[in-house]
mmCIF file of C-alpha atoms in Angstrom:
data_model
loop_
_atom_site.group_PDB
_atom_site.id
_atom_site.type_symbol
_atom_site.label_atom_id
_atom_site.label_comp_id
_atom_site.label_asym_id
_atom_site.label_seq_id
_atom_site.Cartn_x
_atom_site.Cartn_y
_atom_site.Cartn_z
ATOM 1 C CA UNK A 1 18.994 -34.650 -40.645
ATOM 2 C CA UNK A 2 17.860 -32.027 -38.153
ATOM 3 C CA UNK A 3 14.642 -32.736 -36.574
ATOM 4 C CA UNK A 4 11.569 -30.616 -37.841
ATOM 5 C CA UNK A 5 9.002 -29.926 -34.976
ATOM 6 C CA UNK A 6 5.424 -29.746 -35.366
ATOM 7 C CA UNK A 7 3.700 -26.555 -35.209
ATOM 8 C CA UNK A 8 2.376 -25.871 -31.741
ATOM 9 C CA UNK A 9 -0.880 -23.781 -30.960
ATOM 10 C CA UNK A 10 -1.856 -23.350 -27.828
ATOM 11 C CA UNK A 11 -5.276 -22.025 -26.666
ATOM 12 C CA UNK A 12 -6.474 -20.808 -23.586
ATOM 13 C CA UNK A 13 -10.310 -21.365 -22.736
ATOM 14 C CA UNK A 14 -12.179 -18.746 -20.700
ATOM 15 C CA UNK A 15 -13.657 -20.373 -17.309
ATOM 16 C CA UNK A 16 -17.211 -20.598 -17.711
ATOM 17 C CA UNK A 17 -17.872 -21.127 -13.481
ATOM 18 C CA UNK A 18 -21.197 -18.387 -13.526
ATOM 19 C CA UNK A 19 -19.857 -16.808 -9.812
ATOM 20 C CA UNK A 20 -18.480 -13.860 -8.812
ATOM 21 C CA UNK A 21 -15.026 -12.988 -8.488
ATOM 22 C CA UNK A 22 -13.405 -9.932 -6.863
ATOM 23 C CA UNK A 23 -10.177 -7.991 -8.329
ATOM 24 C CA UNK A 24 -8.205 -5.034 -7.412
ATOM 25 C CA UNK A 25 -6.728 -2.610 -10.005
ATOM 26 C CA UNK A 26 -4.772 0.611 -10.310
ATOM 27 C CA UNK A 27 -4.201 3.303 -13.019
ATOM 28 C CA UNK A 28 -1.107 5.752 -12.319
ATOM 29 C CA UNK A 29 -0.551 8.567 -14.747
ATOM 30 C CA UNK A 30 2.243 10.757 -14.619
ATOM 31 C CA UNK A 31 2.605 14.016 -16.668
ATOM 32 C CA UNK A 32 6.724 16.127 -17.277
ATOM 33 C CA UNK A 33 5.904 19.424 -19.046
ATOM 34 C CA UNK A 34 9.333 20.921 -18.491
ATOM 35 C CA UNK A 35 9.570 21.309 -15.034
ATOM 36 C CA UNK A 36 6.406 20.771 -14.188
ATOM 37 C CA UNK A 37 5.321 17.486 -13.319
ATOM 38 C CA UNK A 38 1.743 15.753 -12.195
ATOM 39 C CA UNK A 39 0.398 12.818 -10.757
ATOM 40 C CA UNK A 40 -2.906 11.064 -10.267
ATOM 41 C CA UNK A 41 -4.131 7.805 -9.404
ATOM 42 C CA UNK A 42 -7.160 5.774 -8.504
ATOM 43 C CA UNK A 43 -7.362 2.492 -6.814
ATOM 44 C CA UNK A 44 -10.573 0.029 -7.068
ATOM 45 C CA UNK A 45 -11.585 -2.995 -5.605
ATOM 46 C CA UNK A 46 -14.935 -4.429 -7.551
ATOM 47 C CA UNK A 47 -16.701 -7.872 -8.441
ATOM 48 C CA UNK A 48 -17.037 -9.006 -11.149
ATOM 49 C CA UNK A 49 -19.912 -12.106 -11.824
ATOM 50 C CA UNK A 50 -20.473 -13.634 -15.169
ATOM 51 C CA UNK A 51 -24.139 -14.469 -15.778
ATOM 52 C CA UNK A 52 -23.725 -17.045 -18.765
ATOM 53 C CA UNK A 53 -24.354 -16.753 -22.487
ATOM 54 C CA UNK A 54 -27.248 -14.822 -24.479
ATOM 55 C CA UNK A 55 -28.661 -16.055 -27.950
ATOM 56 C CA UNK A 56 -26.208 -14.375 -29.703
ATOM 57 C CA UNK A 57 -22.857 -15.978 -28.085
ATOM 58 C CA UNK A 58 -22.074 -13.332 -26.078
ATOM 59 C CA UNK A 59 -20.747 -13.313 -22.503
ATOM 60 C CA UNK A 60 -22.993 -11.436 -20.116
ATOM 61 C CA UNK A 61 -21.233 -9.954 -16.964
ATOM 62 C CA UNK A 62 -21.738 -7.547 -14.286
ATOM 63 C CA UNK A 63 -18.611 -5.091 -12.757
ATOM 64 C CA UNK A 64 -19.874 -3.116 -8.996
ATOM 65 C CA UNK A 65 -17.237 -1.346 -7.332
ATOM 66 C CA UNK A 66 -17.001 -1.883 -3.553
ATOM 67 C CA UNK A 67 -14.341 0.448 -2.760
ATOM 68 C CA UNK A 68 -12.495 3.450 -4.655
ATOM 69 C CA UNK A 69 -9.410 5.425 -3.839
ATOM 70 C CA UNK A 70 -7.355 8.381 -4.667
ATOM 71 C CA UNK A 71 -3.517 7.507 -4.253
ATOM 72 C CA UNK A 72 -0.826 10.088 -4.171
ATOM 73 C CA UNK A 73 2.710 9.786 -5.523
ATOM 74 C CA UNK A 74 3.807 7.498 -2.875
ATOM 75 C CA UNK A 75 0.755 5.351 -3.533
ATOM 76 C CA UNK A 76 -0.800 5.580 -1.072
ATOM 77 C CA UNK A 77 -4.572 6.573 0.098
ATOM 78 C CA UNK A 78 -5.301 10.680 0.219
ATOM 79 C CA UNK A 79 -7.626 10.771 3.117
ATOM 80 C CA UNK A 80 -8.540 14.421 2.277
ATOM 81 C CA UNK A 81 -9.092 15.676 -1.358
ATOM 82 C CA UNK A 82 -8.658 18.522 -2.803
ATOM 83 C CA UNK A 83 -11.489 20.398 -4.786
ATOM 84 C CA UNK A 84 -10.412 18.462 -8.514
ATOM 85 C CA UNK A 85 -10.496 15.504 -6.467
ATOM 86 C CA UNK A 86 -13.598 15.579 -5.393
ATOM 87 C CA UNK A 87 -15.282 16.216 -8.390
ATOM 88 C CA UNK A 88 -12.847 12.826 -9.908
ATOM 89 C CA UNK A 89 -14.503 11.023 -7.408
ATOM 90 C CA UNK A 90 -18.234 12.032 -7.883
ATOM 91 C CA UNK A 91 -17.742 11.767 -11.558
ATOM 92 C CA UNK A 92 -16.307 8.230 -11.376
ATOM 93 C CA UNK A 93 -19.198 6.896 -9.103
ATOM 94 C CA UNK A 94 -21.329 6.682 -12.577
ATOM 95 C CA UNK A 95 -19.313 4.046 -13.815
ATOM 96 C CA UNK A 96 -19.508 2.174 -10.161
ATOM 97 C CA UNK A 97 -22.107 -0.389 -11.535
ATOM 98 C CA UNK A 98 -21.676 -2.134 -15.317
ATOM 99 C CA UNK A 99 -23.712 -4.661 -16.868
ATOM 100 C CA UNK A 100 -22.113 -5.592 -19.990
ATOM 101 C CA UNK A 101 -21.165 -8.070 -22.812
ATOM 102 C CA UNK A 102 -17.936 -9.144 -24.020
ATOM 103 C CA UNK A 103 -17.020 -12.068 -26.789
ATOM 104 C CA UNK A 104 -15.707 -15.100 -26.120
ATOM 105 C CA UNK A 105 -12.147 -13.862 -26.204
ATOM 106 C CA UNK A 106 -12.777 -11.823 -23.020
ATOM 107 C CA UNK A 107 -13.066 -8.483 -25.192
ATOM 108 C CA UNK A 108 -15.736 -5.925 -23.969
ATOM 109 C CA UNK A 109 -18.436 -6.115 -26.727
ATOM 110 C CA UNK A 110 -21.551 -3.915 -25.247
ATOM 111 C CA UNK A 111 -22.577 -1.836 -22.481
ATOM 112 C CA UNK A 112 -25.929 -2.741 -21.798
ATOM 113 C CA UNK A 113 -27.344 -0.151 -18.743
ATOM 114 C CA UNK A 114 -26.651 3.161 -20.492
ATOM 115 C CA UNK A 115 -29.764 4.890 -19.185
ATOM 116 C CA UNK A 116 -28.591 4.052 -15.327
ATOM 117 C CA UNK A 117 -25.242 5.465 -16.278
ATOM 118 C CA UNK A 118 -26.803 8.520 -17.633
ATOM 119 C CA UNK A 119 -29.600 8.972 -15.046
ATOM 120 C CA UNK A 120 -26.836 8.157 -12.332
ATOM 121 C CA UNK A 121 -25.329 11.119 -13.933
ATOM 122 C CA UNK A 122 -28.175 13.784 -14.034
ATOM 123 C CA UNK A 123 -27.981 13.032 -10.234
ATOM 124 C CA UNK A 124 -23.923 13.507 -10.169
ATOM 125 C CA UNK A 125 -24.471 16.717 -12.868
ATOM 126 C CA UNK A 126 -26.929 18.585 -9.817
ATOM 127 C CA UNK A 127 -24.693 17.962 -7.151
ATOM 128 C CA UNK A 128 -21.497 19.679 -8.674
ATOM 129 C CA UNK A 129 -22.828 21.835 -10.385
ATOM 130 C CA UNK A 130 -24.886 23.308 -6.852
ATOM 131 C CA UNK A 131 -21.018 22.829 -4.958
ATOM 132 C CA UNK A 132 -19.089 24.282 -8.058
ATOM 133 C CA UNK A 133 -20.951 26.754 -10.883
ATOM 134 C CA UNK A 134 -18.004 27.152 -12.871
ATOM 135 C CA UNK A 135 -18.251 23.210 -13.820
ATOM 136 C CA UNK A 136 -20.837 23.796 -16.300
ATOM 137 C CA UNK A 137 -18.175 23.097 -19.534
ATOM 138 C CA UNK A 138 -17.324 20.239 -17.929
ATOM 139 C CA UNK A 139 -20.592 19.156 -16.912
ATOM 140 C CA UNK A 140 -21.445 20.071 -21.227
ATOM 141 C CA UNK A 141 -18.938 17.505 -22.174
ATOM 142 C CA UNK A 142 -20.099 14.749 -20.148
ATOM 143 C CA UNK A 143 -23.325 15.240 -21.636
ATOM 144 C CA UNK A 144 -22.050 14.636 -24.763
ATOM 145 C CA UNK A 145 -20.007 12.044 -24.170
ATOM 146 C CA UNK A 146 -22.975 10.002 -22.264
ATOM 147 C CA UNK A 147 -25.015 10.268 -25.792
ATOM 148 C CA UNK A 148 -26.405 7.362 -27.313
ATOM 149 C CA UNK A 149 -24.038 7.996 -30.102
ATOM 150 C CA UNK A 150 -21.060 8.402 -27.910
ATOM 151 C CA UNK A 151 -21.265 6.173 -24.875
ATOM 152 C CA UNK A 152 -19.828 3.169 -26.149
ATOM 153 C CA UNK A 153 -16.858 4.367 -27.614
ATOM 154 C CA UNK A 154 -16.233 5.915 -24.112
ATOM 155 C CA UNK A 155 -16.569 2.317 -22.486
ATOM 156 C CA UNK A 156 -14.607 0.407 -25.706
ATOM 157 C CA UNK A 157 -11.552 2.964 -25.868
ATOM 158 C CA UNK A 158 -11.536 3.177 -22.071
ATOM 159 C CA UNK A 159 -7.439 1.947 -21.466
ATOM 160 C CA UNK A 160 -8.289 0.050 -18.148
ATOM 161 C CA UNK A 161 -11.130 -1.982 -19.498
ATOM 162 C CA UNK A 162 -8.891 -2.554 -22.923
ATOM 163 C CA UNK A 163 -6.222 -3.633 -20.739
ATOM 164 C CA UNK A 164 -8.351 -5.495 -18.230
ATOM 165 C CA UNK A 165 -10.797 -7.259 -20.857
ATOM 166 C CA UNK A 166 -7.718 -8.786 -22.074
ATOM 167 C CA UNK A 167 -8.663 -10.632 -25.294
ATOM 168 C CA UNK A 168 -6.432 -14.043 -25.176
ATOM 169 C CA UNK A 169 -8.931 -16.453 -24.670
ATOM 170 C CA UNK A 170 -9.522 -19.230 -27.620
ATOM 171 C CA UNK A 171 -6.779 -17.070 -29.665
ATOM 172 C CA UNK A 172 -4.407 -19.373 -31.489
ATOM 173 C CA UNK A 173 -0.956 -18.701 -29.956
ATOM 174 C CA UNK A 174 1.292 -20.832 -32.407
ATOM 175 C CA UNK A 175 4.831 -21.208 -30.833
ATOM 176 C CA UNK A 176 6.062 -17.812 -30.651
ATOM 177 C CA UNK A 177 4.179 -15.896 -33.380
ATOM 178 C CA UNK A 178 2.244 -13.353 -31.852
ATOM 179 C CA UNK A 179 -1.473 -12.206 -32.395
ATOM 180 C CA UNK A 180 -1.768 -8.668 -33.325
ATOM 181 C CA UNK A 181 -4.975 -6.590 -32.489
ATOM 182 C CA UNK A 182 -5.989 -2.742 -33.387
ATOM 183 C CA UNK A 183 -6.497 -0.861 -30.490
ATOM 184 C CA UNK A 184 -6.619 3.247 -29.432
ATOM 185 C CA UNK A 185 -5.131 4.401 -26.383
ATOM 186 C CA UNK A 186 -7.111 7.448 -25.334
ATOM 187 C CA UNK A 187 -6.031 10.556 -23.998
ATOM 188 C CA UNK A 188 -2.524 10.182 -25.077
ATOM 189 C CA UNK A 189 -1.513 13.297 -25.147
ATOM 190 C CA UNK A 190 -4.582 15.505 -23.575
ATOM 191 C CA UNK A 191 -7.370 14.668 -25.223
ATOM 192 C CA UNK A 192 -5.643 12.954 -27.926
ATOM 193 C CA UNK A 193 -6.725 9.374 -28.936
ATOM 194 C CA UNK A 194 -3.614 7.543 -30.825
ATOM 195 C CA UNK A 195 -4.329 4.306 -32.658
ATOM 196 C CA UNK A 196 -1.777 1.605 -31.750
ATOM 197 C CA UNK A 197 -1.126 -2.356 -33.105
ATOM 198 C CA UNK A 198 -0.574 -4.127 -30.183
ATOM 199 C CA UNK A 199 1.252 -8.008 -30.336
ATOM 200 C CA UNK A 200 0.481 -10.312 -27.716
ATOM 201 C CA UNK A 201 2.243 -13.984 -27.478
ATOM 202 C CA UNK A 202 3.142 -16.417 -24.836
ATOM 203 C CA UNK A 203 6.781 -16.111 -23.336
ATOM 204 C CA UNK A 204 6.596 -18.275 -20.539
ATOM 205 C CA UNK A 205 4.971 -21.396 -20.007
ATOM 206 C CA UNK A 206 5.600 -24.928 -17.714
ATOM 207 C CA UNK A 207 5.438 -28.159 -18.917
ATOM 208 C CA UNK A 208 1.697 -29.272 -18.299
ATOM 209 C CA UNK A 209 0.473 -25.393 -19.257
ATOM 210 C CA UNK A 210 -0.801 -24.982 -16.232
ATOM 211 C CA UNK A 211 0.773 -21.524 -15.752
ATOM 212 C CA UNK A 212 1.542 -19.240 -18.607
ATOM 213 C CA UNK A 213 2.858 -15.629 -18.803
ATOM 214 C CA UNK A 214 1.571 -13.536 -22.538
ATOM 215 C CA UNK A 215 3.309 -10.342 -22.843
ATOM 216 C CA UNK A 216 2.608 -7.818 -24.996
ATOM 217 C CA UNK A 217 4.177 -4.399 -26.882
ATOM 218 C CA UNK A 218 3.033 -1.803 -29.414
ATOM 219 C CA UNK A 219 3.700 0.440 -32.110
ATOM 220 C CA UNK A 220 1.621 3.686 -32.925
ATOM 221 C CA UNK A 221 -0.645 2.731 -36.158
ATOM 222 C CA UNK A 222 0.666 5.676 -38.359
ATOM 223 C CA UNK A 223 -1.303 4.219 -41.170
ATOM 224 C CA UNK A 224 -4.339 4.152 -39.706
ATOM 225 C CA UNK A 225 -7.196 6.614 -41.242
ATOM 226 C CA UNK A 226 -7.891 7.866 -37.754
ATOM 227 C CA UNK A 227 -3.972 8.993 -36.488
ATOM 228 C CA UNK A 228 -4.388 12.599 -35.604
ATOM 229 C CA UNK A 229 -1.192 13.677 -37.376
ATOM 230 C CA UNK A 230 -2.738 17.428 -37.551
ATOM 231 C CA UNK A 231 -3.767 17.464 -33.728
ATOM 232 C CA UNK A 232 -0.525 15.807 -32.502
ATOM 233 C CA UNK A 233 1.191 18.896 -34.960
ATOM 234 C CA UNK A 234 -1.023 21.457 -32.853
ATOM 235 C CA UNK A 235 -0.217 19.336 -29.505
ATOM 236 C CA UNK A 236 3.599 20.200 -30.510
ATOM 237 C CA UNK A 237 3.457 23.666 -31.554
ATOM 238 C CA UNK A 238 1.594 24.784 -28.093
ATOM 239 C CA UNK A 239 5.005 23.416 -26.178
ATOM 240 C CA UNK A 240 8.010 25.948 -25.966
ATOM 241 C CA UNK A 241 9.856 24.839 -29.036
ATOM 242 C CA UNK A 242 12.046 26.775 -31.592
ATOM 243 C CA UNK A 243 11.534 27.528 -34.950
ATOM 244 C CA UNK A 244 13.515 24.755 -37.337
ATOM 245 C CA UNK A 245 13.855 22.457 -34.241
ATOM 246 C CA UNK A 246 12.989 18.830 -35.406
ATOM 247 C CA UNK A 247 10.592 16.646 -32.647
ATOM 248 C CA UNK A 248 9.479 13.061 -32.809
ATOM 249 C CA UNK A 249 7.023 11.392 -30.462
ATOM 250 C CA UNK A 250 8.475 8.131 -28.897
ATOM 251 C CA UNK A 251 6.065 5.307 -27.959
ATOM 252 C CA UNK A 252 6.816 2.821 -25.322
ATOM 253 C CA UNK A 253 4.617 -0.089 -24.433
ATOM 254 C CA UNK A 254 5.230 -2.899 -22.505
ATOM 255 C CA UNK A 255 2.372 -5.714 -20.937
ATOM 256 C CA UNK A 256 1.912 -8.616 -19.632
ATOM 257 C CA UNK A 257 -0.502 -11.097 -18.075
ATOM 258 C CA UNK A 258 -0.696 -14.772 -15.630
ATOM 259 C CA UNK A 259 -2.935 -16.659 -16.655
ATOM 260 C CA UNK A 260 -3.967 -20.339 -15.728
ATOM 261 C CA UNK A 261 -5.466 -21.961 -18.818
ATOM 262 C CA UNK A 262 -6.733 -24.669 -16.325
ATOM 263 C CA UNK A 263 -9.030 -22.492 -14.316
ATOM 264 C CA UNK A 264 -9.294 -20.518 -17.607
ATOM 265 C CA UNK A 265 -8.350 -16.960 -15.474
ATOM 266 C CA UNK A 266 -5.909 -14.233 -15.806
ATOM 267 C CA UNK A 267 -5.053 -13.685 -12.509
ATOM 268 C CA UNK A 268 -2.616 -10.682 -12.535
ATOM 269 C CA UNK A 269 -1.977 -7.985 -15.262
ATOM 270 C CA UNK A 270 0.731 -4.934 -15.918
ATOM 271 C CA UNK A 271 0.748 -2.718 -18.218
ATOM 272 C CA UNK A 272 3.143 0.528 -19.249
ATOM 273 C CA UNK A 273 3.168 2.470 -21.914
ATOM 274 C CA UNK A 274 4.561 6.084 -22.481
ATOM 275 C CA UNK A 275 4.563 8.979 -25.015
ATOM 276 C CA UNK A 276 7.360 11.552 -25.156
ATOM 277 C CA UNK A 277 8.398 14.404 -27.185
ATOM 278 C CA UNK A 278 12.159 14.210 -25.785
ATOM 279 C CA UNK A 279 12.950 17.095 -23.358
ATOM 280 C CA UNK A 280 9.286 18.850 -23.532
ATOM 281 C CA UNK A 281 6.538 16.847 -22.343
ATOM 282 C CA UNK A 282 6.140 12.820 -21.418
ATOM 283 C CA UNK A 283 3.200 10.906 -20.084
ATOM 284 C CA UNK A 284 3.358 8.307 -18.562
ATOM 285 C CA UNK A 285 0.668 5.235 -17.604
ATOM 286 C CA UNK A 286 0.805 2.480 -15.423
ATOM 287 C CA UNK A 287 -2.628 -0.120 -15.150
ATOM 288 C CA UNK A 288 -2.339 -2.966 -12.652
ATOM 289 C CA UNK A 289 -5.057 -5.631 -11.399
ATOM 290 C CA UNK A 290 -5.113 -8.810 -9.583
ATOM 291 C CA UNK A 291 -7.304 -11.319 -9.035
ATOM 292 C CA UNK A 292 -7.562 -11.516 -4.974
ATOM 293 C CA UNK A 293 -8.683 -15.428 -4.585
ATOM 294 C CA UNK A 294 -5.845 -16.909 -6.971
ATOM 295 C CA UNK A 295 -7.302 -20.791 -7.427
#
């Protein structure tokens, strides 16, 4: 008789160590509208120092930027930015410090110092607005977005902190089967927000499970109440199509992470994911960090 194997789940516990710890990350998005094609990217280093548990369970933590950088195409530092630049950079500064909670999983639960964010941006708001007038639509739509109402969904639907608050920890990975979890990768296409399943499970792993690799894809959550079927229909018809011509939107999405359940840390991540309407438009994403003292 063939031999039946036990089920195996495996679970990966967060470290608890209350210290800080610094990372580096990148985002890279790439835009083809016909023949015209754009870039941008942003490279961070920041700290990140867990403060322990509050009454509720929750994980409290603190993220400070120390250093910030616009890369060109060649990745590589642009020592002098344009005007759209400069305003990227000024804008981003507001999210420099975050004080935070996030579950025991490692998912991002809370942003706790709203008002700094928002007062930090009153300050940012003055400044452009005295170097660039024309920045007051812009400047509207931050306000908005900085709401009470608002400003956590702009923190929780944020890719990089989706990707990078990676929520494997104390999952159940049994053998092969993988977890799925709802997410929504914002500003798809422009401004549109798409709501994907995502399926994480562990691929690689050594024989004492000291190092493991979890890698992860996605499909687009079509079923979801939120999918913008009418705003992806009036994303299509501004691109140069034909009448009768038939267009589908192709999803790609491929991550993964290292992890060392001993030390409880993910210590490097990837990420890719792409959406294309073949021959007309495609954007591109690429989100990277590392953990800079591996253990």
């Amino acid at each position: 008789m063939p031999r039946i194997l036990p089920n195996t789940t495996q679970i990966i516990k967060l470290n608890g160590e209350r210290i800080t710890r610094t990372y580096t990350a990148e985002v890279i998005n790439k835009i083809e509208q016909g023949k015209n094609k754009s870039h941008s990217g942003v490279a961070i280093e920041f700290d990140l120092t867990f403060y322990g548990l509050d009454q509720d369970g929750f994980l409290n933590f603190r993220m400070e930027v120390q250093k910030r950088f616009l890369l060109n195409e060649k990745l590589t530092i642009i020592r002098k930015a344009d005007k759209a630049q400069n305003i990227a950079l000024k804008v981003a500064s507001i999210n420099d410090i975050l004080e935070f909670k996030a579950d025991k999983s490692f998912k991002l639960n809370k942003v706790l110092n709203t008002k700094e964010i928002r007062q930090k941006w009153r300050d940012v708001k003055i400044d452009l607005l005295e170097e660039y007038p024309d920045l007051l639509k812009m400047a509207s739509d931050f306000d908005w977005q900085l709401q009470d109402d608002n400003i956590q969904q702009v923190f929780l639907q944020d890719n990089f902190y989706q990707f990078f608050f990676s929520n494997i920890f104390y999952q159940e990975f049994e053998n092969k089967k993988p977890i799925q979890q709802s997410k929504v990768v914002s500003n798809a296409l422009g401004t549109i927000n798409i709501p994907i399943i995502e399926k994480k499970k562990i691929t690689k792993q050594d024989i004492g499970f000291t190092k493991v690799v979890i890698t992860s894809d996605a499909e687009m959550d079509i079923d979801h109440q939120l999918f913008p079927l009418a705003k992806l229909n009036g994303f299509l018809g501004k691109l140069p199509t034909n009448p009768g011509d038939k267009h589908t939107l192709d999803f790609e999405y491929k991550g993964s992470y290292k992890a060392k359940p001993q030390y409880g840390l993910v210590t490097k991540g990837k990420l890719n994911y792409s959406f294309e309407v073949k021959d007309l438009y495609k954007k591109a994403t690429t989100i990277t960090f590392n953990l800079e003292k591996d253990e």
